Amino acid sequence: MLSHDDAERMVGAVSTLRERVDEAQLTLDLPGVESARTTRDALLHQLDDYVLPRLRSLDAPLLAVVGGSTGAGKSTLVNSIVDAEVSQSGVLRPTTTIPVLVHHPDDEKWFLDDRILPGLSRTRGARATDEGESGSTTLRLITSRSLPPGMALLDAPDIDSVVSANRALAGQLLAAADLWLFVTTAARYADAVPWDLLRQASDRGTAIAIVLDRVPPEAMADIRSHLASMLREQGLATAPIFGIPEAELNPEGRLPENDVARLRSWLTALASDARARAVIVRQTLAGALASLDDRTTVVVDAATAQADAVTELGDAAHTAYDDALEDVEQGVSDGTLLRGEVLARWQEFVGTGEFFKQVESTVSRVRDRITAAIKGQPAPSGDLGEALQSGVAALITAQAQGAAATTVRRWRQLPGGDALVAAHPDLAKPSADLPQRIERMVRDWQGEVLDLVRNEGKDRRTTARVAAYGLNGIGVILMLVAFAHTGGLVGAEVGIAGGTAVLAQKVLEAIFGDQAVREMARKARLALIGHVQTLYAEEQARYDEALAGVDVTKDRAERLADAAAAVKAVR
């Protein structure tokens, strides 16, 4: 048996493991996740219902859970052992819907609180009358002096019940047992469902005793021998077999005394022998602790797959918006924005289509021409600014829409993504207020461009030149220079936009100098890209928020693996 100090260390390690298993939320619907969720839930139940309670109370009474298939006679057997009707029996199925725990009055303190099976509420009474109670959440406690101190019997629902909640509870209760008292019949002892559970018990080292019920007396020897052979094949050769012949029940609905006497005597002897109880507890506890490795590995692998899926989904969104930002950055520097409406407004701004004949003239003549035009009549810089604003906004909007569509399309292709898209249908499009935010952002950027012009034109001579053209006029010319490269244009547009860019830059160089113009244009572009980057980060954050809702992180799988290793080290 574990020493007190060993038990304390093990309690600490297993408690940490339990926290880490609970943290490992398997919320994404990935391939194979249902099986992993079942393993995780079963692991949590056994840690809560058996491993931790037993480690904390090594001297608590032995808990024998009576389990088996539908109609095996479990409730009748329990009633017969304690010689009282403590568990409801009958021909209707299922009969045991509320688990019944029978214990000696002196052991009451061990079962009234949530030391074991903390997820089940307690109720007390003479027998199960299921009215108004839920079997999946209730444990009925009944005292009986027919059981010796140190031993408790728990009548569980059928392992193959037609009610799924009953099947799940039966599995949970068996995992909480120090000893399985497994009941089967001559007609059903070779069924697949019981043997699936018996194999699990063998793999986990759980102590088991078999009750072979309703056996024709003339077939007892043959059936018992065959069952013993099957048990040996599954590594359960040491499991005792208690045969109960087929017989009429007495008027109280119990088995004949002689048929249960041997089983009752064995249970009484086990309860009365502290050393024998300790052997059973040590066997089952050691098996349960050893079984943590493989089951935890299943959860670790599933949690890692969840984290990898979240990372891939997040990367898909990041990539889509990074690509959108890159396309905007290219669009505002390759001359794409200098086509169509912007070119038309630029021609109006400089005075007529005759302007293009002056591109090769001296800068002073062009400057004089523009100055004269501005002095004679205000140039339509507002129209040009609006055209630029509309072009920039359209570019940013189109790329944002494309990023949203690309992200959703990619998510639907990735494991776990389709369910997330279904849960967040708003992610298929950009934010509803995106057009307004883009419009406001572009206006703010245009204001920053004007600030650049003001700051660069602080000395008296430059200020006069800026005044000659008008602050807004210089501002829109600077925007044109910022969008000056022509890689995105084709055909005649290249020449036109190229001429536009050359003229605009020459005008600004005449006012500020070539180095200053290059720096101003660079700052204007960087400022715009910075705003777009912030805007796209906000849009992309919507996908991060959706992923944050699944509560999955890579480090949780790593912490779970570390906790499992710590338990193994202490063990």
XYZ file of C-alpha atoms in Angstrom:
571
model
C 0.000 0.000 0.000
C 1.136 3.590 -0.539
C 2.740 5.283 2.449
C 1.142 8.483 3.723
C 3.892 10.632 2.191
C 3.697 8.788 -1.146
C -0.053 9.217 -1.153
C 0.291 12.959 -0.510
C 2.722 13.348 -3.389
C 0.478 11.309 -5.629
C -2.575 13.376 -4.649
C -0.705 16.545 -5.635
C 0.414 15.119 -8.964
C -2.994 13.625 -9.829
C -4.796 16.810 -8.775
C -2.638 18.774 -11.193
C -3.311 16.206 -13.893
C -7.039 16.516 -13.274
C -6.836 20.305 -13.714
C -4.909 19.914 -16.939
C -7.372 17.365 -18.352
C -10.215 19.736 -17.525
C -8.386 22.569 -19.295
C -7.927 20.510 -22.454
C -11.164 21.559 -24.128
C -11.755 19.615 -27.348
C -14.244 22.056 -28.807
C -13.372 21.908 -32.505
C -15.127 19.216 -34.519
C -12.046 17.502 -35.915
C -11.853 13.957 -37.277
C -11.788 11.466 -34.394
C -12.617 14.075 -31.767
C -15.745 12.281 -30.506
C -13.688 9.305 -29.373
C -11.163 11.625 -27.715
C -13.961 13.519 -25.959
C -15.343 10.251 -24.628
C -11.895 9.300 -23.349
C -11.449 12.716 -21.751
C -14.843 12.606 -20.036
C -14.238 9.087 -18.756
C -10.809 10.119 -17.505
C -12.229 13.093 -15.621
C -14.943 10.927 -14.094
C -12.500 8.310 -12.882
C -10.141 10.904 -11.444
C -13.019 12.599 -9.622
C -15.011 9.501 -8.719
C -12.276 7.069 -7.779
C -8.582 7.903 -8.061
C -8.489 11.142 -6.054
C -11.062 10.049 -3.428
C -9.251 6.766 -2.895
C -5.816 8.409 -2.685
C -7.166 10.868 -0.106
C -8.939 8.155 1.918
C -7.014 4.917 1.673
C -8.834 3.543 4.731
C -12.349 4.270 3.401
C -14.719 1.297 3.005
C -14.328 -0.906 -0.037
C -16.841 -0.010 -2.742
C -18.133 -2.956 -4.751
C -20.197 -1.917 -7.761
C -22.719 -4.465 -8.971
C -22.873 -4.205 -12.751
C -24.030 -6.203 -15.709
C -26.420 -6.540 -18.596
C -30.133 -5.927 -18.743
C -32.113 -8.585 -16.876
C -29.069 -10.209 -15.293
C -30.663 -9.975 -11.844
C -28.402 -7.344 -10.271
C -31.059 -5.725 -8.095
C -32.429 -9.074 -6.981
C -28.911 -10.136 -6.059
C -28.293 -6.978 -3.985
C -31.644 -7.359 -2.205
C -30.808 -11.000 -1.487
C -27.337 -10.209 -0.117
C -28.645 -7.625 2.367
C -31.939 -9.516 2.907
C -34.045 -6.411 2.304
C -35.669 -4.684 -0.647
C -33.213 -1.864 -1.096
C -33.119 -1.800 -4.896
C -36.131 -1.982 -7.155
C -36.416 -5.176 -9.185
C -38.994 -6.434 -11.635
C -39.700 -7.470 -15.197
C -39.887 -3.944 -16.631
C -36.657 -2.652 -18.178
C -34.768 -0.731 -17.097
C -35.551 -1.304 -13.415
C -32.510 0.356 -11.859
C -32.554 3.935 -13.080
C -31.285 5.522 -9.859
C -28.088 3.900 -8.524
C -28.452 2.579 -4.976
C -25.521 2.490 -2.551
C -25.980 0.224 0.479
C -23.606 0.597 3.441
C -23.346 -0.195 7.134
C -24.642 2.621 9.394
C -21.151 3.055 10.882
C -19.775 3.908 7.432
C -22.299 6.661 6.719
C -19.716 9.461 7.038
C -17.829 8.111 4.029
C -20.748 8.486 1.633
C -22.893 11.426 2.742
C -20.566 14.044 1.272
C -19.122 14.196 -2.234
C -15.954 12.280 -1.431
C -16.846 9.862 -4.197
C -19.069 10.518 -7.215
C -19.147 14.282 -6.562
C -21.328 14.873 -9.598
C -24.270 12.985 -8.066
C -26.593 14.480 -5.484
C -27.463 12.377 -2.435
C -30.862 11.158 -1.378
C -31.706 8.748 1.432
C -34.548 6.276 1.732
C -35.594 2.712 2.215
C -35.894 1.864 -1.475
C -35.774 3.474 -4.885
C -39.021 5.136 -5.937
C -37.765 6.968 -8.979
C -40.557 9.507 -9.110
C -39.245 13.049 -9.421
C -35.600 11.998 -9.398
C -33.038 11.812 -12.170
C -30.971 8.668 -12.256
C -28.131 10.391 -14.072
C -27.676 12.947 -11.271
C -28.840 11.162 -8.097
C -27.307 8.554 -5.788
C -29.627 6.895 -3.260
C -27.983 5.957 0.081
C -29.446 3.135 2.138
C -28.060 1.766 5.394
C -28.128 -1.939 6.221
C -26.677 -3.894 9.132
C -26.614 -6.960 6.930
C -23.448 -5.555 5.394
C -20.409 -5.465 7.667
C -18.512 -2.187 8.196
C -15.822 -1.670 5.591
C -17.876 -2.783 2.602
C -20.489 -0.982 0.483
C -22.529 -2.303 -2.427
C -23.639 -0.063 -5.302
C -26.365 -1.323 -7.640
C -25.656 0.304 -11.039
C -27.881 0.698 -14.119
C -27.563 -1.761 -16.988
C -24.396 -1.498 -19.059
C -26.484 -2.117 -22.195
C -29.548 -0.097 -21.196
C -31.757 1.249 -23.958
C -31.392 4.624 -22.228
C -28.061 6.183 -23.178
C -27.818 8.153 -19.920
C -28.126 4.894 -17.975
C -25.358 3.275 -20.028
C -23.086 6.258 -19.449
C -23.803 6.261 -15.706
C -23.156 2.515 -15.478
C -19.722 3.003 -17.026
C -19.001 5.914 -14.682
C -19.988 3.923 -11.605
C -17.921 0.908 -12.588
C -14.912 3.216 -13.028
C -15.495 4.436 -9.446
C -15.344 0.923 -7.967
C -12.645 -0.775 -5.914
C -14.236 -4.058 -6.927
C -16.519 -5.022 -9.785
C -19.184 -7.533 -8.847
C -20.066 -8.392 -12.413
C -23.379 -10.190 -12.893
C -24.156 -12.222 -15.996
C -26.362 -15.167 -16.857
C -26.034 -18.589 -18.401
C -27.728 -17.247 -21.515
C -25.675 -14.058 -21.876
C -22.239 -14.612 -20.362
C -20.595 -14.652 -23.813
C -22.259 -11.444 -25.089
C -19.998 -8.827 -26.638
C -20.946 -5.798 -24.520
C -20.005 -7.317 -21.131
C -16.716 -8.566 -22.514
C -15.808 -5.169 -23.872
C -16.074 -3.847 -20.322
C -14.304 -6.855 -18.826
C -11.400 -6.339 -21.228
C -11.195 -2.702 -20.101
C -11.153 -3.869 -16.484
C -8.392 -6.342 -17.282
C -6.341 -3.677 -19.054
C -6.703 -1.347 -16.061
C -6.029 -3.994 -13.419
C -9.439 -3.611 -11.792
C -10.350 -6.261 -9.199
C -13.307 -8.316 -10.437
C -15.587 -11.017 -9.122
C -18.080 -12.725 -11.452
C -21.587 -13.765 -10.478
C -22.926 -16.338 -12.939
C -26.672 -16.133 -12.397
C -29.660 -18.257 -13.448
C -27.665 -21.311 -14.436
C -29.509 -24.613 -14.940
C -28.085 -26.855 -12.205
C -27.231 -29.629 -14.669
C -25.198 -27.177 -16.812
C -23.414 -25.371 -13.976
C -20.107 -27.236 -14.303
C -19.824 -26.874 -18.080
C -20.823 -23.192 -18.203
C -18.606 -22.313 -15.250
C -15.659 -24.067 -16.896
C -16.229 -22.279 -20.203
C -16.539 -18.885 -18.471
C -13.330 -19.533 -16.518
C -11.555 -20.309 -19.797
C -12.797 -17.038 -21.329
C -11.645 -15.108 -18.270
C -8.160 -16.620 -18.504
C -7.925 -15.559 -22.141
C -8.649 -11.967 -21.094
C -6.117 -11.946 -18.255
C -8.755 -12.365 -15.543
C -7.816 -15.839 -14.325
C -7.810 -14.739 -10.668
C -11.396 -13.440 -10.772
C -13.560 -15.652 -8.519
C -16.766 -17.037 -10.013
C -19.899 -17.383 -7.925
C -22.489 -19.608 -9.561
C -26.159 -19.123 -8.685
C -28.465 -21.842 -9.990
C -31.753 -21.122 -11.640
C -34.419 -21.202 -8.906
C -37.753 -19.791 -7.835
C -37.549 -16.572 -5.808
C -38.991 -16.647 -2.281
C -42.176 -14.706 -1.461
C -40.102 -11.565 -0.781
C -38.666 -11.754 -4.270
C -35.184 -12.854 -3.157
C -32.896 -15.699 -4.023
C -32.832 -18.782 -1.813
C -30.476 -18.288 1.113
C -28.288 -21.233 0.182
C -27.673 -19.784 -3.293
C -26.216 -16.502 -2.032
C -24.584 -17.748 1.157
C -21.152 -18.302 -0.416
C -21.073 -14.870 -2.059
C -22.255 -13.150 1.134
C -19.636 -14.972 3.166
C -16.901 -13.939 0.735
C -17.964 -10.289 0.902
C -18.186 -10.406 4.706
C -14.728 -11.937 4.986
C -13.320 -9.353 2.627
C -14.912 -6.501 4.588
C -13.635 -7.891 7.893
C -10.039 -8.355 6.733
C -8.240 -5.016 6.482
C -5.294 -6.619 4.751
C -7.485 -8.289 2.142
C -9.278 -5.014 1.505
C -5.935 -3.280 1.109
C -4.896 -5.851 -1.511
C -8.052 -5.140 -3.521
C -7.615 -1.382 -3.199
C -3.935 -1.566 -4.126
C -4.666 -3.677 -7.200
C -7.434 -1.457 -8.533
C -5.772 1.836 -7.609
C -2.469 0.791 -9.159
C -4.301 -0.302 -12.293
C -6.232 2.955 -12.483
C -3.046 4.999 -12.073
C -1.235 2.936 -14.703
C -4.144 3.372 -17.127
C -3.772 7.146 -16.951
C -0.792 7.062 -19.299
C -2.500 5.765 -22.432
C -5.743 7.668 -21.883
C -3.924 10.908 -21.167
C -1.887 10.396 -24.329
C -5.140 10.194 -26.295
C -6.263 13.518 -24.813
C -2.826 15.114 -25.316
C -2.816 14.093 -28.986
C -6.360 15.398 -29.441
C -5.549 18.663 -27.652
C -2.442 19.080 -29.804
C -4.515 18.506 -32.942
C -6.992 21.118 -31.697
C -4.207 23.637 -31.099
C -2.672 22.904 -34.501
C -6.073 23.393 -36.146
C -6.569 26.728 -34.358
C -3.099 27.822 -35.427
C -3.802 26.885 -39.051
C -7.140 28.687 -39.012
C -5.529 31.751 -37.470
C -2.705 31.662 -40.004
C -5.248 31.537 -42.816
C -6.851 34.766 -41.610
C -3.496 36.458 -41.009
C -2.275 35.480 -44.468
C -5.425 36.762 -46.155
C -5.151 40.178 -44.536
C -1.364 40.351 -44.970
C -1.903 39.705 -48.673
C -4.635 42.357 -48.767
C -2.299 44.895 -47.148
C 0.445 44.011 -49.614
C -1.973 44.538 -52.507
C -3.005 47.921 -51.118
C 0.629 48.895 -50.693
C 1.284 47.959 -54.295
C -1.870 49.711 -55.458
C -0.916 53.034 -53.886
C 2.581 53.009 -55.345
C 2.334 51.459 -58.809
C 0.278 54.163 -60.480
C -2.987 52.206 -60.439
C -4.745 55.066 -58.669
C -3.715 57.579 -61.374
C -6.232 56.391 -63.936
C -9.788 57.260 -64.889
C -11.451 59.857 -62.703
C -8.196 60.967 -61.082
C -6.597 61.739 -64.463
C -9.655 63.678 -65.579
C -9.684 65.747 -62.408
C -5.958 66.365 -62.690
C -6.446 67.817 -66.170
C -9.136 70.099 -64.856
C -6.865 71.078 -62.005
C -3.984 72.204 -64.252
C -6.130 73.978 -66.742
C -7.162 71.907 -69.852
C -5.880 69.062 -71.980
C -3.356 71.581 -73.394
C -1.462 71.003 -70.151
C 0.132 67.798 -71.506
C 1.865 69.772 -74.240
C 3.744 71.573 -71.501
C 5.148 68.495 -69.757
C 8.513 68.933 -71.467
C 8.663 72.703 -70.876
C 10.692 74.263 -68.168
C 9.424 73.946 -64.630
C 9.252 77.732 -64.248
C 6.905 78.076 -67.208
C 4.662 75.265 -65.961
C 4.700 76.716 -62.475
C 3.798 80.143 -63.869
C 0.994 78.572 -65.900
C -0.436 76.810 -62.862
C 0.032 79.868 -60.647
C -1.728 82.054 -63.158
C -4.558 79.602 -63.388
C -4.914 79.471 -59.604
C -4.750 83.284 -59.261
C -7.217 83.846 -62.026
C -9.734 81.218 -60.911
C -9.688 78.699 -58.026
C -8.614 75.323 -59.387
C -10.900 72.395 -58.710
C -8.503 70.776 -56.207
C -11.488 69.628 -54.200
C -12.703 67.523 -57.122
C -9.239 66.029 -57.564
C -8.970 65.351 -53.828
C -12.364 63.668 -53.829
C -11.369 61.538 -56.808
C -8.206 60.478 -55.008
C -10.173 59.807 -51.832
C -12.694 57.673 -53.709
C -9.964 55.736 -55.493
C -8.046 55.000 -52.313
C -11.211 54.034 -50.429
C -12.327 51.739 -53.247
C -8.952 49.997 -53.272
C -8.921 49.465 -49.511
C -12.547 48.294 -49.485
C -12.065 45.831 -52.326
C -9.039 44.251 -50.661
C -10.857 44.006 -47.316
C -13.770 42.251 -48.990
C -11.399 39.905 -50.728
C -9.580 39.102 -47.466
C -12.856 38.239 -45.717
C -13.980 36.019 -48.584
C -10.583 34.321 -48.805
C -10.482 33.645 -45.062
C -13.952 32.095 -44.984
C -13.274 30.013 -48.079
C -10.058 28.713 -46.532
C -11.712 28.039 -43.181
C -14.353 25.927 -44.852
C -11.558 23.818 -46.306
C -9.707 23.375 -43.000
C -10.559 20.940 -40.157
C -12.906 22.566 -37.672
C -13.376 25.710 -39.740
C -16.729 24.969 -41.302
C -18.473 24.767 -37.925
C -16.872 28.046 -36.870
C -18.096 29.785 -40.013
C -21.582 28.424 -39.369
C -21.432 29.698 -35.785
C -20.189 33.136 -36.918
C -21.951 33.929 -40.227
C -20.942 37.602 -39.946
C -17.347 36.585 -40.700
C -18.216 35.932 -44.345
C -18.189 39.676 -44.977
C -16.252 42.665 -43.638
C -17.638 44.581 -40.675
C -20.888 46.368 -41.407
C -19.360 49.770 -40.584
C -16.199 49.229 -42.634
C -17.126 51.717 -45.432
C -17.621 54.500 -42.898
C -14.374 53.662 -41.127
C -12.468 53.639 -44.409
C -13.945 56.975 -45.459
C -13.014 58.518 -42.143
C -9.535 57.027 -42.284
C -8.827 58.385 -45.767
C -10.032 61.859 -44.743
C -7.767 61.734 -41.721
C -4.873 60.709 -43.931
C -5.534 63.599 -46.297
C -5.377 65.903 -43.293
C -1.999 64.409 -42.395
C -0.766 65.077 -45.933
C -1.729 68.743 -45.535
C 0.149 68.778 -42.227
C 3.228 67.490 -44.069
C 2.942 70.384 -46.510
C 2.520 72.921 -43.697
C 5.500 71.584 -41.757
C 7.725 71.563 -44.826
C 6.687 75.075 -45.888
C 7.451 76.885 -42.616
C 10.070 79.324 -43.895
C 8.867 82.580 -45.422
C 9.982 81.889 -48.992
C 8.452 78.407 -49.151
C 5.298 79.608 -47.467
C 4.840 82.161 -50.231
C 5.246 79.494 -52.889
C 2.726 77.221 -51.140
C 0.328 80.138 -50.868
C 0.733 80.774 -54.569
C -0.550 77.294 -55.378
C -2.886 76.914 -52.403
C -2.413 74.468 -49.520
C -5.051 72.074 -50.754
C -3.648 72.213 -54.273
C -0.140 71.330 -53.068
C -1.665 68.600 -50.891
C -3.342 66.822 -53.787
C -0.246 67.187 -55.914
C 1.729 65.501 -53.116
C -0.814 62.667 -53.097
C -0.284 62.249 -56.829
C 3.462 62.030 -56.312
C 2.932 59.479 -53.527
C 1.056 57.291 -56.033
C 3.528 58.037 -58.835
C 4.950 54.698 -60.001
C 3.245 53.322 -63.088
C 3.751 49.576 -62.890
C 0.007 48.934 -62.658
C -0.943 50.783 -65.860
C -0.900 49.681 -69.461
C -0.960 51.267 -72.914
C -1.628 54.961 -73.249
C -2.322 55.258 -69.528
C 1.372 54.759 -68.787
C 2.376 57.800 -70.756
C -0.414 59.951 -69.415
C 0.125 58.916 -65.791
C 3.863 59.163 -66.248
C 3.519 62.704 -67.492
C 1.206 63.492 -64.608
C 3.713 62.156 -62.107
C 6.670 63.964 -63.678
C 4.893 67.269 -63.786
C 3.510 66.938 -60.263
C 6.939 66.057 -58.913
C 8.651 68.892 -60.791
C 6.167 71.407 -59.413
C 6.790 70.196 -55.840
C 10.563 70.104 -56.325
C 10.483 73.718 -57.462
C 8.780 74.613 -54.174
C 10.462 72.293 -51.633
C 13.511 70.752 -53.345
C 13.881 67.210 -54.650
C 15.036 65.599 -51.381
C 12.165 67.100 -49.430
C 9.644 65.956 -52.029
C 10.926 62.372 -51.929
C 10.749 62.369 -48.122
C 7.263 63.876 -48.058
C 5.967 61.347 -50.579
C 7.535 58.497 -48.591
C 5.963 59.710 -45.358
C 2.587 60.126 -47.042
C 2.666 56.560 -48.365
C 3.849 55.121 -45.032
C 1.159 57.011 -43.148
C -1.547 55.629 -45.413
C -0.213 52.080 -45.238
C 0.016 52.377 -41.450
C -3.647 53.350 -41.249
C -4.654 50.502 -43.546
C -2.581 48.071 -41.500
C -4.413 49.127 -38.337
C -7.772 48.878 -40.093
C -7.067 45.389 -41.447
C -5.749 44.284 -38.063
C -9.098 45.249 -36.569
C -10.920 43.319 -39.274
C -8.689 40.295 -38.903
C -9.149 40.388 -35.098
C -12.746 39.258 -35.630
C -11.424 35.878 -36.721
C -9.024 35.750 -33.772
C -11.952 36.416 -31.462
C -13.904 33.553 -32.995
C -10.916 31.270 -32.459
C -10.434 32.509 -28.904
C -13.976 31.344 -28.221
C -12.971 27.706 -28.763
C -10.644 27.991 -25.745
C -7.782 25.976 -27.236
C -4.079 26.745 -26.859
C -0.901 24.834 -27.646
C 0.533 25.178 -24.164
C -2.450 23.364 -22.626
C -1.533 20.171 -24.428
C 2.058 20.617 -23.304
C 1.021 21.202 -19.687
C -1.189 18.112 -19.811
C 1.698 15.997 -21.086
C 3.945 17.378 -18.323
C 1.314 16.606 -15.677
C 0.963 13.029 -16.944
C 4.731 12.598 -16.831
C 4.764 13.912 -13.253
C 2.158 11.333 -12.181
C 4.157 8.591 -13.837
C 7.318 9.746 -12.075
C 5.635 9.693 -8.658
C 4.023 6.344 -9.401
